[in-house]
Amino acid sequence: MVTPNPDFYKEIAAAGGEEVKMCFQCGTCTAGCPSGRQTSYRVRKLMRMAQLGLKNEIISSDELWECSTCYTCVERCPRQVPIVDIVIALRNIAVDEGYIRPQHKGTATNLAKFGHAVKVDDKISALRKEIGLPELPPTVLSNEKAKADLDKILTLTGFDKITQE
């Protein structure tokens, strides 16, 4: 049984998505959504579910993770609703409640572990060397101080908790 949570709006607002109430369900977001053409993602449906307080249905849904954050919906919205910010707020709530797709958790784990969303393994290092590049790119991967700073940021923001079992 679907049970609306009338206080869910406050939670969304606290997470950075208070403008969810501005959506008047015109459907422009869904009509222009590139992810929606390839998946079951319907941003209009997600916004409506948020307005109705359907927290459990949203945070446990796969659709929440199908948004590619391309901002097409935001650019086309006649009310200028910051839809992607709302989706991110909903994702943050889901993660706080223990819901995250394994692929996203893997990306978060790589970021926390290596300072990069994608691990630079031996094969990539060898390829970089072969074409005349340093084995590690000039990013956090090759800068210990930058990695230490990133680790601090991840800890202070609570991001590091995503990677913990």
Short mmCIF file of N, CA and C in Angstrom, two decimals, residues 74-137:
data_model
loop_
_atom_site.label_atom_id
_atom_site.label_comp_id
_atom_site.label_asym_id
_atom_site.label_seq_id
_atom_site.Cartn_x
_atom_site.Cartn_y
_atom_site.Cartn_z
N VAL A 74 15.78 21.30 -17.21
CA VAL A 74 15.88 22.62 -16.58
C VAL A 74 15.84 23.71 -17.65
N GLU A 75 16.55 23.49 -18.74
CA GLU A 75 16.59 24.49 -19.82
C GLU A 75 15.24 24.69 -20.48
N ARG A 76 14.42 23.64 -20.50
CA ARG A 76 13.12 23.72 -21.18
C ARG A 76 11.94 24.04 -20.26
N CYS A 77 12.15 23.95 -18.96
CA CYS A 77 11.04 24.12 -18.03
C CYS A 77 10.47 25.54 -18.10
N PRO A 78 9.16 25.68 -18.36
CA PRO A 78 8.57 27.02 -18.43
C PRO A 78 8.50 27.74 -17.08
N ARG A 79 8.61 26.98 -15.99
CA ARG A 79 8.60 27.58 -14.65
C ARG A 79 10.00 27.72 -14.07
N GLN A 80 11.00 27.30 -14.83
CA GLN A 80 12.40 27.35 -14.40
C GLN A 80 12.63 26.58 -13.09
N VAL A 81 11.96 25.46 -12.98
CA VAL A 81 12.14 24.59 -11.82
C VAL A 81 13.52 23.94 -11.94
N PRO A 82 14.35 24.02 -10.92
CA PRO A 82 15.68 23.39 -10.97
C PRO A 82 15.58 21.88 -10.75
N ILE A 83 15.07 21.21 -11.75
CA ILE A 83 14.72 19.79 -11.65
C ILE A 83 15.91 18.93 -11.27
N VAL A 84 17.05 19.18 -11.87
CA VAL A 84 18.23 18.35 -11.57
C VAL A 84 18.64 18.53 -10.11
N ASP A 85 18.54 19.74 -9.58
CA ASP A 85 18.83 19.95 -8.16
C ASP A 85 17.88 19.13 -7.29
N ILE A 86 16.64 19.04 -7.71
CA ILE A 86 15.65 18.26 -6.97
C ILE A 86 15.98 16.77 -7.05
N VAL A 87 16.35 16.31 -8.24
CA VAL A 87 16.73 14.90 -8.40
C VAL A 87 17.93 14.59 -7.51
N ILE A 88 18.91 15.48 -7.49
CA ILE A 88 20.10 15.27 -6.65
C ILE A 88 19.70 15.25 -5.17
N ALA A 89 18.80 16.15 -4.78
CA ALA A 89 18.32 16.16 -3.40
C ALA A 89 17.64 14.83 -3.07
N LEU A 90 16.83 14.33 -3.99
CA LEU A 90 16.15 13.04 -3.77
C LEU A 90 17.16 11.89 -3.69
N ARG A 91 18.19 11.95 -4.52
CA ARG A 91 19.23 10.92 -4.46
C ARG A 91 19.97 10.97 -3.13
N ASN A 92 20.25 12.18 -2.66
CA ASN A 92 20.93 12.31 -1.37
C ASN A 92 20.09 11.73 -0.24
N ILE A 93 18.79 11.97 -0.30
CA ILE A 93 17.88 11.39 0.70
C ILE A 93 17.92 9.86 0.60
N ALA A 94 17.88 9.35 -0.64
CA ALA A 94 17.91 7.90 -0.84
C ALA A 94 19.19 7.30 -0.28
N VAL A 95 20.32 7.94 -0.55
CA VAL A 95 21.59 7.43 -0.04
C VAL A 95 21.61 7.45 1.48
N ASP A 96 21.09 8.53 2.07
CA ASP A 96 21.02 8.61 3.54
C ASP A 96 20.19 7.47 4.12
N GLU A 97 19.23 7.00 3.34
CA GLU A 97 18.35 5.90 3.79
C GLU A 97 18.89 4.53 3.39
N GLY A 98 20.06 4.51 2.75
CA GLY A 98 20.69 3.24 2.39
C GLY A 98 20.38 2.73 1.00
N TYR A 99 19.79 3.56 0.13
CA TYR A 99 19.48 3.14 -1.23
C TYR A 99 20.46 3.80 -2.20
N ILE A 100 21.18 2.97 -2.95
CA ILE A 100 22.06 3.46 -4.00
C ILE A 100 22.31 2.31 -4.96
N ARG A 101 22.32 2.60 -6.25
CA ARG A 101 22.61 1.57 -7.24
C ARG A 101 24.05 1.11 -7.08
N PRO A 102 24.31 -0.16 -7.29
CA PRO A 102 25.68 -0.67 -7.17
C PRO A 102 26.68 0.08 -8.06
N GLN A 103 26.25 0.46 -9.28
CA GLN A 103 27.14 1.18 -10.17
C GLN A 103 27.55 2.53 -9.58
N HIS A 104 26.60 3.22 -8.99
CA HIS A 104 26.89 4.52 -8.38
C HIS A 104 27.77 4.35 -7.14
N LYS A 105 27.50 3.30 -6.38
CA LYS A 105 28.34 3.04 -5.22
C LYS A 105 29.77 2.73 -5.65
N GLY A 106 29.92 2.02 -6.76
CA GLY A 106 31.25 1.73 -7.29
C GLY A 106 32.00 2.99 -7.70
N THR A 107 31.29 3.90 -8.32
CA THR A 107 31.91 5.18 -8.70
C THR A 107 32.32 5.95 -7.45
N ALA A 108 31.46 5.98 -6.45
CA ALA A 108 31.77 6.67 -5.20
C ALA A 108 32.97 6.02 -4.51
N THR A 109 33.02 4.71 -4.55
CA THR A 109 34.13 3.99 -3.94
C THR A 109 35.45 4.33 -4.64
N ASN A 110 35.42 4.34 -5.97
CA ASN A 110 36.62 4.71 -6.72
C ASN A 110 37.07 6.13 -6.38
N LEU A 111 36.13 7.04 -6.29
CA LEU A 111 36.48 8.42 -5.97
C LEU A 111 37.14 8.50 -4.59
N ALA A 112 36.57 7.81 -3.63
CA ALA A 112 37.13 7.84 -2.27
C ALA A 112 38.48 7.13 -2.21
N LYS A 113 38.61 6.04 -2.93
CA LYS A 113 39.83 5.24 -2.86
C LYS A 113 40.98 5.83 -3.68
N PHE A 114 40.66 6.26 -4.90
CA PHE A 114 41.70 6.69 -5.83
C PHE A 114 41.71 8.18 -6.12
N GLY A 115 40.62 8.90 -5.78
CA GLY A 115 40.53 10.30 -6.14
C GLY A 115 40.04 10.49 -7.56
N HIS A 116 39.57 9.42 -8.16
CA HIS A 116 39.09 9.42 -9.55
C HIS A 116 37.85 8.55 -9.61
N ALA A 117 36.89 8.91 -10.41
CA ALA A 117 35.69 8.09 -10.54
C ALA A 117 35.99 6.78 -11.26
N VAL A 118 37.00 6.82 -12.15
CA VAL A 118 37.39 5.63 -12.89
C VAL A 118 38.82 5.29 -12.49
N LYS A 119 39.03 4.08 -12.06
CA LYS A 119 40.36 3.63 -11.62
C LYS A 119 41.32 3.59 -12.81
N VAL A 120 42.51 4.11 -12.61
CA VAL A 120 43.55 3.99 -13.63
C VAL A 120 44.35 2.74 -13.27
N ASP A 121 44.08 1.66 -14.00
CA ASP A 121 44.75 0.39 -13.70
C ASP A 121 46.04 0.26 -14.50
N ASP A 122 46.70 -0.88 -14.34
CA ASP A 122 47.99 -1.11 -15.01
C ASP A 122 47.88 -1.01 -16.52
N LYS A 123 46.80 -1.50 -17.08
CA LYS A 123 46.62 -1.46 -18.54
C LYS A 123 46.54 -0.01 -19.03
N ILE A 124 45.79 0.81 -18.34
CA ILE A 124 45.67 2.22 -18.73
C ILE A 124 47.01 2.93 -18.52
N SER A 125 47.68 2.66 -17.42
CA SER A 125 49.00 3.27 -17.16
C SER A 125 49.98 2.91 -18.27
N ALA A 126 49.98 1.64 -18.69
CA ALA A 126 50.88 1.19 -19.75
C ALA A 126 50.55 1.89 -21.07
N LEU A 127 49.27 2.01 -21.36
CA LEU A 127 48.85 2.68 -22.59
C LEU A 127 49.26 4.15 -22.57
N ARG A 128 49.08 4.81 -21.44
CA ARG A 128 49.49 6.22 -21.31
C ARG A 128 51.00 6.35 -21.56
N LYS A 129 51.77 5.45 -20.97
CA LYS A 129 53.23 5.48 -21.12
C LYS A 129 53.61 5.24 -22.59
N GLU A 130 52.94 4.29 -23.22
CA GLU A 130 53.20 3.93 -24.61
C GLU A 130 53.00 5.12 -25.56
N ILE A 131 52.03 5.98 -25.25
CA ILE A 131 51.79 7.13 -26.14
C ILE A 131 52.49 8.40 -25.67
N GLY A 132 53.40 8.24 -24.71
CA GLY A 132 54.24 9.36 -24.30
C GLY A 132 53.69 10.22 -23.18
N LEU A 133 52.70 9.72 -22.48
CA LEU A 133 52.14 10.46 -21.35
C LEU A 133 52.67 9.88 -20.04
N PRO A 134 52.62 10.66 -18.98
CA PRO A 134 52.96 10.08 -17.67
C PRO A 134 51.97 8.95 -17.35
N GLU A 135 52.43 7.97 -16.59
CA GLU A 135 51.57 6.82 -16.28
C GLU A 135 50.29 7.22 -15.55
N LEU A 136 50.38 8.25 -14.72
CA LEU A 136 49.21 8.76 -14.02
C LEU A 136 48.86 10.13 -14.58
N PRO A 137 47.58 10.41 -14.78
CA PRO A 137 47.20 11.74 -15.26
C PRO A 137 47.52 12.81 -14.20
#
